[in-house]
Short mmCIF file of C-alpha atoms in Angstrom, two decimals:
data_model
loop_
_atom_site.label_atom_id
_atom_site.label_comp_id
_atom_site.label_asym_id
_atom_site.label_seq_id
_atom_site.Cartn_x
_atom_site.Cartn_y
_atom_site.Cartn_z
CA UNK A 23 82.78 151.75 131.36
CA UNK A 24 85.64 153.60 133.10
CA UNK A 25 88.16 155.66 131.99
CA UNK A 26 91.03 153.41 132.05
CA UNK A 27 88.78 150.23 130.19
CA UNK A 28 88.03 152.74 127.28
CA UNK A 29 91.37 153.48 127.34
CA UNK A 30 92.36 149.59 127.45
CA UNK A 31 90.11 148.32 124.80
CA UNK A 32 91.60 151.29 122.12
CA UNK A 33 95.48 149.90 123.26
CA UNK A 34 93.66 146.20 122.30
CA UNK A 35 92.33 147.66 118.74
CA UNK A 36 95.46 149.38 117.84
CA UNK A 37 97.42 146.78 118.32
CA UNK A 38 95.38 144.23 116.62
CA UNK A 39 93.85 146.28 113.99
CA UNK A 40 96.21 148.66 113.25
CA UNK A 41 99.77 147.29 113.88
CA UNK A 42 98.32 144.00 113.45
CA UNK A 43 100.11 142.00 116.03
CA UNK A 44 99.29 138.43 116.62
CA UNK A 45 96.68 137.31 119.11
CA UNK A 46 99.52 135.99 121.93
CA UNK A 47 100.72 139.39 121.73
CA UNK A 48 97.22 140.92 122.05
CA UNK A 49 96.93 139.46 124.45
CA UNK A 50 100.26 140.11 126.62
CA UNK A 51 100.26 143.65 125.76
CA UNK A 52 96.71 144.52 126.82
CA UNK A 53 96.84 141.98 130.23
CA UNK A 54 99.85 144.42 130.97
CA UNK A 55 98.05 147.53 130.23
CA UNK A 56 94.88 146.03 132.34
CA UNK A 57 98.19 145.33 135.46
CA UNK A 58 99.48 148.96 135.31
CA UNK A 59 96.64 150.49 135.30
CA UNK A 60 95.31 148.60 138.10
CA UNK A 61 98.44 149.43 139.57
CA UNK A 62 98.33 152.96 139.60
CA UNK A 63 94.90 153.30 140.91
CA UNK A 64 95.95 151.22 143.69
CA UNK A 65 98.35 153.88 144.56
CA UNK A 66 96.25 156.96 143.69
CA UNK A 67 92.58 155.72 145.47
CA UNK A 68 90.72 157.35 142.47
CA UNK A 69 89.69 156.13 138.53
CA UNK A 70 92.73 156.09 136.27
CA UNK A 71 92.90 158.39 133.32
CA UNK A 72 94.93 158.94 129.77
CA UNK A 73 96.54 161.95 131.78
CA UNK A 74 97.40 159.80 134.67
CA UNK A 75 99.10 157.53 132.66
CA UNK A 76 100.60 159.91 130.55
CA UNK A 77 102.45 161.76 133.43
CA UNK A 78 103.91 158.77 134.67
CA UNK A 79 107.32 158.81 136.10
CA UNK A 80 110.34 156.43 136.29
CA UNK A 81 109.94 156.32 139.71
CA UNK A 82 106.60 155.35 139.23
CA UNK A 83 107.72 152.52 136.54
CA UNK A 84 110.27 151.63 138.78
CA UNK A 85 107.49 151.03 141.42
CA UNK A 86 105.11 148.76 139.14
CA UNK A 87 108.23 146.83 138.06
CA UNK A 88 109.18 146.29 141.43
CA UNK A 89 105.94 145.26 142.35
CA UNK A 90 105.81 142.73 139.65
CA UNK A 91 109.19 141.40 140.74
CA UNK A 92 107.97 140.59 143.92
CA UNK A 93 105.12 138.44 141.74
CA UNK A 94 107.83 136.25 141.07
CA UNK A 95 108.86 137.79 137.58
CA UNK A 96 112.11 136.91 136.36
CA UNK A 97 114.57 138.88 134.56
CA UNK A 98 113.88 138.27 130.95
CA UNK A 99 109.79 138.34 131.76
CA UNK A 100 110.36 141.72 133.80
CA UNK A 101 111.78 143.07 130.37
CA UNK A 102 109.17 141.87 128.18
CA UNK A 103 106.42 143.45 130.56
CA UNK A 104 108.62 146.36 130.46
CA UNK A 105 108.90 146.98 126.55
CA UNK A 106 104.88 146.34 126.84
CA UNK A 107 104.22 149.46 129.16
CA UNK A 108 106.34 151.17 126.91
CA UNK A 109 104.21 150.83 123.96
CA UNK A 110 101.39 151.48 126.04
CA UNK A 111 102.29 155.27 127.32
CA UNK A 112 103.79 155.66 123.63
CA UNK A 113 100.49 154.84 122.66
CA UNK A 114 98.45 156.97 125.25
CA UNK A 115 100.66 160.40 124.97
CA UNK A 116 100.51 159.98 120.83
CA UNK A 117 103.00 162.11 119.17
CA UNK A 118 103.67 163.86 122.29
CA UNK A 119 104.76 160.91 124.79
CA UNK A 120 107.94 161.36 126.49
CA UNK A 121 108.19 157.75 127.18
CA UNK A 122 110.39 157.96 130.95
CA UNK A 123 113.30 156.30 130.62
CA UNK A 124 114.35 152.87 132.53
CA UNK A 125 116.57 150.39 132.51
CA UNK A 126 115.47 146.95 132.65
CA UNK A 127 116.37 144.20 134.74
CA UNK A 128 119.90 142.86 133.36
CA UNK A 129 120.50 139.01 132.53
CA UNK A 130 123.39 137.96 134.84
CA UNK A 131 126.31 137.05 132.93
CA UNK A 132 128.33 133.65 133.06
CA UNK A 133 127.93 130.60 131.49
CA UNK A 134 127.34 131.94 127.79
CA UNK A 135 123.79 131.17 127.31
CA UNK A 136 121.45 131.34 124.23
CA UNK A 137 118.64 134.31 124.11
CA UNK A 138 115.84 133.00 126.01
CA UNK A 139 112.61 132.85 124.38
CA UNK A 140 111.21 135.61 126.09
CA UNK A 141 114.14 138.15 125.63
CA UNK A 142 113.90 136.94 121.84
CA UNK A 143 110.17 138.15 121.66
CA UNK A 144 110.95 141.27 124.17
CA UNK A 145 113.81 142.59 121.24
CA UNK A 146 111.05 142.10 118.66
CA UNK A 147 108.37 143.28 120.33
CA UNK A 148 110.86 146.41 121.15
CA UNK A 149 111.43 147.19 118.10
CA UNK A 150 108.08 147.30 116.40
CA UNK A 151 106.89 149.38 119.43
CA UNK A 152 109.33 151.86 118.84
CA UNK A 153 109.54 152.25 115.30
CA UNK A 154 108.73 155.50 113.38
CA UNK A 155 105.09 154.01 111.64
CA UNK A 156 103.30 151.23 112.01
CA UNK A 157 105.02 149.22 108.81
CA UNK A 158 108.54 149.15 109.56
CA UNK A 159 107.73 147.77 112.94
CA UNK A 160 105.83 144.87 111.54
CA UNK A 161 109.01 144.81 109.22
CA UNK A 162 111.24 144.30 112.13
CA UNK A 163 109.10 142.13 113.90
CA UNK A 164 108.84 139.96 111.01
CA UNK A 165 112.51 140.16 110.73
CA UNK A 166 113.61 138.97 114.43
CA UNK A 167 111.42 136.52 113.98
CA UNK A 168 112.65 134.77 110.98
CA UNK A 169 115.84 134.46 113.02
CA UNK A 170 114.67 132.94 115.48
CA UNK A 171 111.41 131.39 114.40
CA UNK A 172 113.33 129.98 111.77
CA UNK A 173 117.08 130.01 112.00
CA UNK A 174 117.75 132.00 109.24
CA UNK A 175 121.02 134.11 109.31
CA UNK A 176 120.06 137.75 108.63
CA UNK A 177 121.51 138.21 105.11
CA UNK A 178 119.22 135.25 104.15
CA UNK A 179 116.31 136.79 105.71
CA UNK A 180 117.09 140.33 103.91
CA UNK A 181 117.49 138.28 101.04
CA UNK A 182 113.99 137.03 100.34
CA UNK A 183 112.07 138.32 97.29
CA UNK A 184 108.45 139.03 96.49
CA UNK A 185 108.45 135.72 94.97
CA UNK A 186 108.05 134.37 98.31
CA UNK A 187 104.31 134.87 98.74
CA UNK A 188 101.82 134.00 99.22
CA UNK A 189 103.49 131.76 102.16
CA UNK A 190 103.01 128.31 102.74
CA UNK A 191 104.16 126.06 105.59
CA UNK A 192 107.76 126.17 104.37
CA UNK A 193 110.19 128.44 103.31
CA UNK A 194 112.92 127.63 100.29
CA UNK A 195 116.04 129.89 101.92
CA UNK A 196 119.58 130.61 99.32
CA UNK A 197 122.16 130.54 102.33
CA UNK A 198 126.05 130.57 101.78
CA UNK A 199 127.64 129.27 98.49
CA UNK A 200 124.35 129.56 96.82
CA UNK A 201 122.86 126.47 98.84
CA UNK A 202 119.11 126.24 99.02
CA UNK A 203 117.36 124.83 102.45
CA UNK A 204 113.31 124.35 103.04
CA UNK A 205 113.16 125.49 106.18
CA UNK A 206 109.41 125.28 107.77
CA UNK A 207 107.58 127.85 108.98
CA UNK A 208 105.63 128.54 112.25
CA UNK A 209 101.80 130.21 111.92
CA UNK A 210 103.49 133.07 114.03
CA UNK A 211 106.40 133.91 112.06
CA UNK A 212 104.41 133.90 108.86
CA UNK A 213 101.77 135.70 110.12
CA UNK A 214 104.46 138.29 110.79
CA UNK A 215 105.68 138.48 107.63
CA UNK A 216 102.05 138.98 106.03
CA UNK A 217 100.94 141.69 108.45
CA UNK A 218 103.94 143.49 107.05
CA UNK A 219 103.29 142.99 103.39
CA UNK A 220 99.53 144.08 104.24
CA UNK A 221 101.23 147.39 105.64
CA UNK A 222 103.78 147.82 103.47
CA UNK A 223 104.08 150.98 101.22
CA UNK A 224 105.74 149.17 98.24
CA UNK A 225 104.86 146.99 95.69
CA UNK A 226 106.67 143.40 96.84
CA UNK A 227 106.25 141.40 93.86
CA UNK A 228 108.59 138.91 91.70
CA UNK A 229 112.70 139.21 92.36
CA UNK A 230 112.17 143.04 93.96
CA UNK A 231 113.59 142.59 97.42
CA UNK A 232 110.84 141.76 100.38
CA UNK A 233 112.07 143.55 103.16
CA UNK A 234 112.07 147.20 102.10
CA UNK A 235 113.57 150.15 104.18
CA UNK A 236 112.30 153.36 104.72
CA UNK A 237 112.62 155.10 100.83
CA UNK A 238 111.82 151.69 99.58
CA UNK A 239 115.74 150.33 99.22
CA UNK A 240 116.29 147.02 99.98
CA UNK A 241 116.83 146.64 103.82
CA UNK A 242 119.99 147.32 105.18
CA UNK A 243 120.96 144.46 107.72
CA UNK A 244 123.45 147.22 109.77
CA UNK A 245 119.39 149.13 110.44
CA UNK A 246 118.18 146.13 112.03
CA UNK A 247 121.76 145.58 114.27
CA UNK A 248 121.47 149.39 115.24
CA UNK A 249 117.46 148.98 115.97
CA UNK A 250 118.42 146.20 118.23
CA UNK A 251 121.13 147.69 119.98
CA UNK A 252 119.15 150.41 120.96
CA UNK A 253 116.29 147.97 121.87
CA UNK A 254 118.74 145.97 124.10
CA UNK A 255 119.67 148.79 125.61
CA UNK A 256 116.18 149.85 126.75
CA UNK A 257 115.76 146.40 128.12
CA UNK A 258 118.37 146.36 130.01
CA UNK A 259 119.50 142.87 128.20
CA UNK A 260 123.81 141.75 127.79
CA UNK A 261 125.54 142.22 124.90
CA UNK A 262 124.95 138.60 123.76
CA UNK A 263 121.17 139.72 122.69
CA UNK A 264 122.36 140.57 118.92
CA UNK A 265 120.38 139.22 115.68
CA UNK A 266 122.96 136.49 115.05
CA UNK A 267 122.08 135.39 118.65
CA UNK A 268 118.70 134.74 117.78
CA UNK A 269 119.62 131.72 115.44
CA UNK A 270 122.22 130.78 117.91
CA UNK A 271 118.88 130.19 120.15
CA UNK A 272 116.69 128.97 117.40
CA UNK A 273 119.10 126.20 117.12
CA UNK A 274 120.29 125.45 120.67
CA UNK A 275 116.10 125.37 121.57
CA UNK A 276 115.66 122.84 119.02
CA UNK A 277 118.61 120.72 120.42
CA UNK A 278 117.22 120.79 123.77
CA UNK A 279 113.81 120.43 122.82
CA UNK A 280 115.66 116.72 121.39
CA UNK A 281 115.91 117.67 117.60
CA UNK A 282 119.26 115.07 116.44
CA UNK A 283 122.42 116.89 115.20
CA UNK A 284 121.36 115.90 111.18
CA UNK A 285 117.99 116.93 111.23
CA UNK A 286 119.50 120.83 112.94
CA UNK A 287 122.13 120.83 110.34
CA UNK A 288 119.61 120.66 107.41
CA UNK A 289 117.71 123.42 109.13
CA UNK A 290 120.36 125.83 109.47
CA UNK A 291 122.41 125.00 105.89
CA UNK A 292 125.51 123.81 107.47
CA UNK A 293 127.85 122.43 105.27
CA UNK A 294 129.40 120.64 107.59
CA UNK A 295 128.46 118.49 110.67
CA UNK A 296 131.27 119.70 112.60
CA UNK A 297 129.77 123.44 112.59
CA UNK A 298 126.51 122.28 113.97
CA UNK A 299 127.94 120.23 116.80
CA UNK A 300 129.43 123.54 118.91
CA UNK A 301 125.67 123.72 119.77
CA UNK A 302 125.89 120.79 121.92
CA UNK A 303 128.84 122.30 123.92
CA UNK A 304 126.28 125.70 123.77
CA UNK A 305 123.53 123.20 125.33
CA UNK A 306 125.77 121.22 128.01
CA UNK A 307 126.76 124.47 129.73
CA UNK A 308 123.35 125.91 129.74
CA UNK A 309 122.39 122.36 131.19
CA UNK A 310 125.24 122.41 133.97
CA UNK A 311 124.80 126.42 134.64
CA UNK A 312 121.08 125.12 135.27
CA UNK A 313 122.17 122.41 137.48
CA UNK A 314 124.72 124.42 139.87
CA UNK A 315 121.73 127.09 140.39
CA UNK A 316 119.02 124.74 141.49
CA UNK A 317 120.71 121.13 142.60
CA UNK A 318 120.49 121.41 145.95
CA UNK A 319 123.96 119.42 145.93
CA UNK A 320 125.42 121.20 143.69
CA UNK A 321 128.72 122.61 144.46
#
């Protein structure tokens, strides 16, 4: 076994055993891991090592990124593969990694547009990279992703109690005015949430708050806007990539996916019909902004 396998197959066991990240991810991060690696040995002529990858520099990450560009990455990919290789040299230089710092490709802005799926799991998969320990980064993770997994705003999410769990295939949610919504839950998102409780310091049991910050507190939702911020930031994603974005997208996905107006305003706890339907103004520009970029008679 070389060098750079060993040194793949412990970035595969951390990940799964010890930050306990779903399989899809698993599997992204370590394919990208197996890509840069193969990268830089391409450019050196000689077996990769932990040092190699450790002294890695931005021209270098400019390079691979570059490279994978010309693969036919887009934008929003580019910056998922990016916050990947940043976990990885994280990961290789332990407490001593000086992560080299580079800005990822930026979405062109226009048309407002809803987070794209990918950007949605780059700023999640940002953040639990980058946190402090391993169980505030499944927190986060688990966080994003009942935004946009599930459409909750993020005071509802913050909200939840121990009494939640165990988890089933639905969620009951207390949104504005005291309102309660089932909202259902996908095996990803919940898995999220129960790789967190599994790493989670705290007892999370009864009406004690779920989501727990760092001295045990209930979760403060302006931690998660600053977390993703700063993870926008390193991803070189637009303003637009907030947390409120992410049910923006949760809902404007469903509509184009053909979900009927009703049906979305259950799922997000509108009162009113009239709030849900601005998605289908969100959904006819992305539609037309689609249209003038690939129609070839477009004007």
């Amino acid at each position: 076994m070389t060098p750079a396998s060993a040194l793949i197959d412990r970035w595969r066991d951390h990940l799964a055993i010890e930050r306990r990240r779903s399989a899809h991810t698993v599997r992204a991060y370590t394919t990208t891991a197996q890509r840069l690696c193969a990268f830089v040995m391409a450019h050196r002529g000689e077996a990769v090592t932990a040092a190699h990858i450790a002294a890695l520099t931005p021209g270098d990450l400019r390079a691979y990124l570059a490279a994978r560009r010309g693969d036919g990455l887009s934008n929003a990919s580019a910056a998922r593969e990016l916050s990947a290789v940043r976990g990885f040299l994280r990961f290789v230089g332990g407490e001593d990694a000086v992560v080299p710092l580079v800005k990822g490709p930026r979405v062109s802005k226009g048309v407002p547009r809803p987070v794209t799926p990918d950007e949605a799991v780059a700023l999640a998969d940002d953040l639990a990279e980058s946190a402090t320990d391993a169980w505030t980064g499944a927190r986060d993770w688990a966080v994003l992703m009942l935004l946009y997994g599930a459409g909750l705003r993020i005071g509802e999410a913050l909200s939840l109690t121990g009494s939640v769990m165990p988890l089933g295939d639905s969620l009951r949610v207390t949104g504005k005015r005291g309102k309660t919504r089932i909202v259902p839950l996908l095996a990803t998102v919940r898995e999220g949430i129960e790789a967190y409780v599994a790493l989670c310091p705290y007892d999370l049991v009864g009406n004690a708050p779920l989501f727990r910050g760092q001295r045990g507190g209930p979760l403060s939702p302006a931690i998660i806007r600053r977390a993703v911020q700063a993870a926008r930031t390193r991803l070189g994603l637009c303003d637009r990539a907030t947390p409120h974005a992410l049910r923006h997208s949760f809902a404007t996905h469903l509509l184009a996916g053909g979900a009927d107006l009703r049906s979305l305003q259950e799922l997000l706890g509108h009162a009113s019909l009239t709030s849900t339907q601005v998605y289908t103004a969100v959904d006819a520009a992305h539609l037309l902004d689609v249209y003038r970029s690939a129609h070839p008679r477009a004007e």
